[in-house]
Amino acid sequence: MVRTPCCDKSGLKKGTWTPEEDRKLMDYVTRYGCWNWRQLPKYAGLSRCGKSCRLRWLNYLRPNIKRGNYSKEEEDIIIKLHEKLGNRWSTIAAELPGRTDNEIKNHWHTNLKKRLLLQNSVTDDQKSDQNSQSETSSQEEVSTPPQEFDINPMNTPQILESSTSTSSSTDHDQVSSITTDTTPVEFNRSSETIIQEDRVANFFEPYAGNNFWTEPFLADNSYNFNISNDFLAPLIDPGYVSLHSPFLDGELLCPYGLY
DNA sequence: AAGCACGCCAACCGCTTGAGT
DNA sequence: TACTCAAGCGGTTGGCGTGCT
């Protein structure tokens, strides 16, 4: 049996997402959750394959995404974890809240890899200089051995929460990021919840007119969970059909999102 | 001003994994 | 146990912006 292709090659849009598509996807996912990525575009009114929708949501539209402006701490974590784990970007991303595996992977290939190569070449030069100056001191390595890095989440430095408590005051130590609305966001353990709520509010401000953020279907505990009529009605009244809901075919598909 | 090269990053593609039957 | 399929993952591609000539 041939596996059904994840992307219908005919009629499905590819390439850059338009603001309208973003709005539709965000509207739908926040309302109904990502109950089935393959079916989702159909109900959301998108001419995209589910895979594309999933990627767009995870890498761009999802709340709490941090974009750009990697702090030195974050870069150090990436470098150390990559040293330890290799190209397991999703595992590395799990240690950097708000960062996506795709973004970390891109940042690695475009910045960190080159920087490391540069550092290594400098280190090699230093080594050769030292060797030429003193053959007897060769026991002392210039580059320190890889620092053992504990990836246990309980022990791993959590940049977003802990960075402000480390009081070394370089430019990078106060973790801030530029979000899509270019509002710098500071993370602080004591006010984290409030700040994140503000971020979500800011993020969805352009869509406020749709009221969908006030009716989210999110399993995430950090958001208020209000039950909208669109969700309740089909459960109460089997005859109820919402134009954009997953109940169209009369099957009850999980309306709860994973996020 | 035009053309080119390069870097960044969003998105795609194909393979793997794991849950469900 | 074997099979199917949705979701996850990592490598790669291509478009766009920017800087240089």
XYZ file of C-alpha atoms (C1' of nucleotides) in Angstrom:
301
model
C 0.000 0.000 0.000
C 1.279 3.440 -0.872
C 1.418 5.944 1.917
C -0.708 8.946 1.230
C 1.493 11.873 0.352
C 1.651 14.525 3.035
C 1.436 17.199 0.404
C -0.974 17.157 -2.453
C 1.234 18.488 -5.194
C -1.660 20.049 -7.053
C -3.206 23.245 -5.829
C -1.314 23.599 -2.603
C 0.410 26.888 -2.014
C 4.103 26.949 -1.249
C 6.587 29.621 -0.304
C 6.339 32.592 1.970
C 3.289 32.885 4.134
C 1.102 35.948 3.720
C -0.260 37.871 6.704
C -3.719 36.651 5.772
C -2.604 33.028 5.893
C -0.910 33.668 9.210
C -4.088 35.161 10.555
C -6.161 32.204 9.418
C -3.770 29.686 10.891
C -3.400 31.536 14.156
C -7.116 32.092 14.360
C -7.803 28.428 13.855
C -5.106 26.981 16.082
C -5.865 29.283 18.959
C -9.530 28.477 18.643
C -9.443 24.753 18.109
C -5.883 23.679 18.710
C -3.828 21.544 16.404
C -6.005 18.475 16.585
C -4.724 17.084 13.290
C -2.189 18.934 11.213
C -3.055 17.139 8.027
C -6.747 17.967 8.269
C -6.241 21.385 9.782
C -5.614 23.408 6.582
C -8.894 22.235 5.135
C -10.895 23.471 8.098
C -8.803 26.589 8.523
C -9.368 27.583 4.927
C -5.735 27.338 3.945
C -4.305 26.045 0.691
C -1.285 24.633 2.462
C -0.220 21.179 3.433
C -0.463 20.314 7.105
C 3.243 19.995 7.378
C 3.701 23.547 6.220
C 1.077 24.756 8.688
C 2.715 22.914 11.535
C 6.104 24.357 10.720
C 4.740 27.859 10.397
C 2.993 27.592 13.737
C 5.917 26.055 15.583
C 8.606 28.294 14.153
C 6.830 31.593 13.821
C 3.291 32.009 15.076
C 3.425 30.104 18.346
C 3.283 32.373 21.393
C 6.443 32.907 23.447
C 8.760 32.633 20.488
C 11.943 34.588 21.001
C 13.409 35.973 17.832
C 16.855 37.323 17.024
C 19.369 38.804 19.484
C 20.989 35.727 20.913
C 22.555 36.433 24.271
C 26.065 35.263 25.005
C 24.640 32.827 27.522
C 22.366 31.325 24.929
C 25.191 30.995 22.459
C 27.375 29.355 25.069
C 24.644 26.851 25.790
C 24.197 26.100 22.117
C 27.906 25.592 21.629
C 28.257 23.370 24.659
C 25.204 21.315 23.854
C 26.251 20.936 20.250
C 29.618 19.771 21.459
C 27.883 17.180 23.558
C 24.877 16.222 21.447
C 25.830 17.013 17.886
C 23.131 18.134 15.467
C 20.237 17.255 17.728
C 18.677 20.647 17.300
C 15.352 19.845 18.888
C 17.093 18.639 22.051
C 19.215 21.757 22.101
C 16.153 23.913 21.504
C 14.459 22.292 24.473
C 17.114 23.842 26.678
C 16.506 27.305 25.289
C 12.918 28.316 26.018
C 11.414 30.376 23.250
C 13.924 29.294 20.658
C 13.004 26.904 17.877
C 15.187 24.136 16.560
C 15.075 25.713 13.121
C 16.258 29.046 14.421
C 19.033 27.511 16.477
C 20.113 25.432 13.521
C 20.214 28.526 11.316
C 22.082 30.507 13.948
C 24.591 27.713 14.284
C 25.278 27.479 10.575
C 25.391 31.220 10.004
C 27.198 32.453 13.102
C 28.417 30.041 15.715
C 30.087 27.511 13.437
C 32.147 30.187 11.754
C 33.009 31.802 15.040
C 34.174 28.496 16.454
C 36.295 27.825 13.398
C 37.822 31.247 13.813
C 38.464 30.660 17.498
C 39.995 27.290 16.788
C 42.323 28.713 14.187
C 43.356 31.438 16.636
C 43.890 28.798 19.293
C 45.962 26.756 16.891
C 48.060 29.788 16.121
C 48.583 30.400 19.822
C 49.534 26.776 20.234
C 52.105 26.906 17.499
C 53.458 30.164 18.897
C 53.843 28.627 22.302
C 55.424 25.545 20.852
C 57.949 27.600 19.009
C 58.714 29.632 22.091
C 58.967 26.819 24.585
C 58.973 23.161 23.774
C 59.150 22.265 27.455
C 55.850 23.835 28.402
C 53.873 21.663 26.024
C 52.048 19.843 28.806
C 49.860 22.883 29.403
C 47.122 22.961 26.825
C 46.032 26.349 25.570
C 42.496 25.264 24.937
C 40.681 23.905 27.917
C 39.093 20.507 27.503
C 35.341 20.466 26.787
C 33.504 21.397 29.893
C 31.147 18.711 31.009
C 27.659 20.035 30.489
C 24.721 18.698 32.364
C 21.656 18.706 30.143
C 19.381 17.690 32.937
C 16.678 20.349 32.840
C 16.842 20.637 36.604
C 20.496 21.540 36.454
C 20.730 23.294 33.153
C 20.892 27.058 33.276
C 17.555 28.325 32.092
C 18.372 31.522 30.329
C 14.965 33.081 30.440
C 14.519 32.706 34.125
C 17.978 32.743 35.566
C 19.874 35.233 33.537
C 18.927 38.261 35.564
C 20.024 36.606 38.729
C 23.550 36.268 37.416
C 24.748 39.721 38.077
C 27.717 39.952 35.740
C 26.821 42.977 33.722
C 27.849 42.534 30.143
C 25.577 43.696 27.396
C 24.339 40.194 26.872
C 23.674 39.253 30.411
C 20.399 40.993 30.650
C 18.457 38.780 28.378
C 16.235 40.646 26.077
C 14.940 39.844 22.683
C 13.377 41.565 19.786
C 10.075 40.018 18.984
C 8.139 40.427 15.798
C 6.640 43.587 17.142
C 10.188 44.735 17.995
C 9.273 45.190 21.638
C 12.235 44.293 23.836
C 11.160 41.783 26.401
C 12.933 41.151 29.635
C 12.552 37.953 31.526
C 12.585 37.929 35.243
C 11.657 35.067 37.465
C 9.492 37.108 39.788
C 7.446 38.718 37.060
C 7.775 36.125 34.369
C 4.129 35.222 34.221
C 3.006 38.797 33.934
C 5.564 39.564 31.276
C 4.650 36.529 29.245
C 1.005 37.449 29.387
C 1.917 40.907 28.173
C 3.939 39.412 25.374
C 1.047 37.266 24.285
C -1.272 40.220 24.434
C 1.113 42.325 22.378
C 1.717 39.553 19.940
C -1.944 39.099 19.194
C -2.900 42.725 19.417
C -3.359 43.084 15.649
C -5.910 40.298 15.815
C -7.802 41.640 18.765
C -10.718 42.501 16.559
C -11.339 38.846 15.922
C -11.770 38.095 19.600
C -10.081 34.795 19.099
C -7.435 35.363 21.673
C -10.082 35.873 24.256
C -11.446 32.447 23.357
C -8.370 30.317 23.195
C -8.440 26.537 23.137
C -5.126 26.029 24.711
C -4.158 23.249 27.004
C -1.331 25.404 28.197
C -1.933 26.307 31.808
C -0.411 29.702 31.389
C -3.404 31.023 29.545
C -6.934 31.558 30.594
C -9.143 28.820 29.354
C -12.467 30.120 28.228
C -14.969 27.899 26.555
C -16.428 29.485 23.487
C -19.757 28.719 21.982
C -18.029 27.275 18.951
C -16.602 24.579 21.149
C -19.419 23.966 23.555
C -22.255 24.061 21.094
C -21.316 20.929 19.143
C -20.954 19.015 22.381
C -24.282 20.135 23.690
C -26.161 20.130 20.429
C -25.074 17.414 17.970
C -26.817 19.283 15.215
C -24.656 22.324 15.661
C -22.131 22.884 12.936
C -19.612 25.699 12.989
C -18.418 26.736 9.594
C -14.746 26.398 10.470
C -14.830 23.809 13.154
C -13.456 20.288 13.028
C -16.947 19.009 13.723
C -18.047 19.545 10.173
C -17.982 15.903 9.247
C -19.883 14.925 12.337
C -16.818 13.389 13.909
C -15.597 14.681 17.231
C -11.948 15.377 16.753
C -9.901 16.495 19.694
C -10.404 20.216 19.902
C -7.671 20.648 22.443
C -4.380 21.917 21.223
C -1.070 20.631 22.410
C 0.084 24.121 23.136
C 22.902 53.311 -10.744
C 23.544 48.586 -11.958
C 25.279 44.172 -11.321
C 27.181 40.807 -8.498
C 28.321 38.150 -4.322
C 27.262 36.885 0.007
C 24.703 36.056 4.340
C 20.539 35.191 6.700
C 16.519 32.760 7.521
C 11.867 30.943 6.326
C 10.233 27.086 4.290
C 10.545 22.680 1.970
C 11.797 17.790 1.548
C 12.516 13.275 2.819
C 13.500 10.127 6.383
C 12.491 8.367 11.102
C 9.756 7.552 15.076
C 6.040 6.108 17.680
C 1.148 5.481 18.479
C -2.868 3.178 17.047
C -5.159 -0.764 14.994
C 3.373 -8.986 14.789
C 2.708 -6.274 10.905
C 0.993 -2.407 9.008
C -0.555 2.497 8.522
C -0.118 7.142 9.274
C 0.557 11.586 11.860
C 4.050 14.020 13.816
C 8.821 15.036 14.573
C 13.375 15.867 13.043
C 17.436 17.418 10.518
C 19.444 18.590 6.027
C 18.857 21.487 2.236
C 17.053 25.064 -0.746
C 15.663 29.443 -2.404
C 14.208 34.233 -1.803
C 15.329 38.495 -0.020
C 18.204 42.090 1.867
C 22.640 44.206 2.099
C 27.202 45.478 1.017
C 30.739 45.856 -2.344
C 32.633 46.873 -6.904
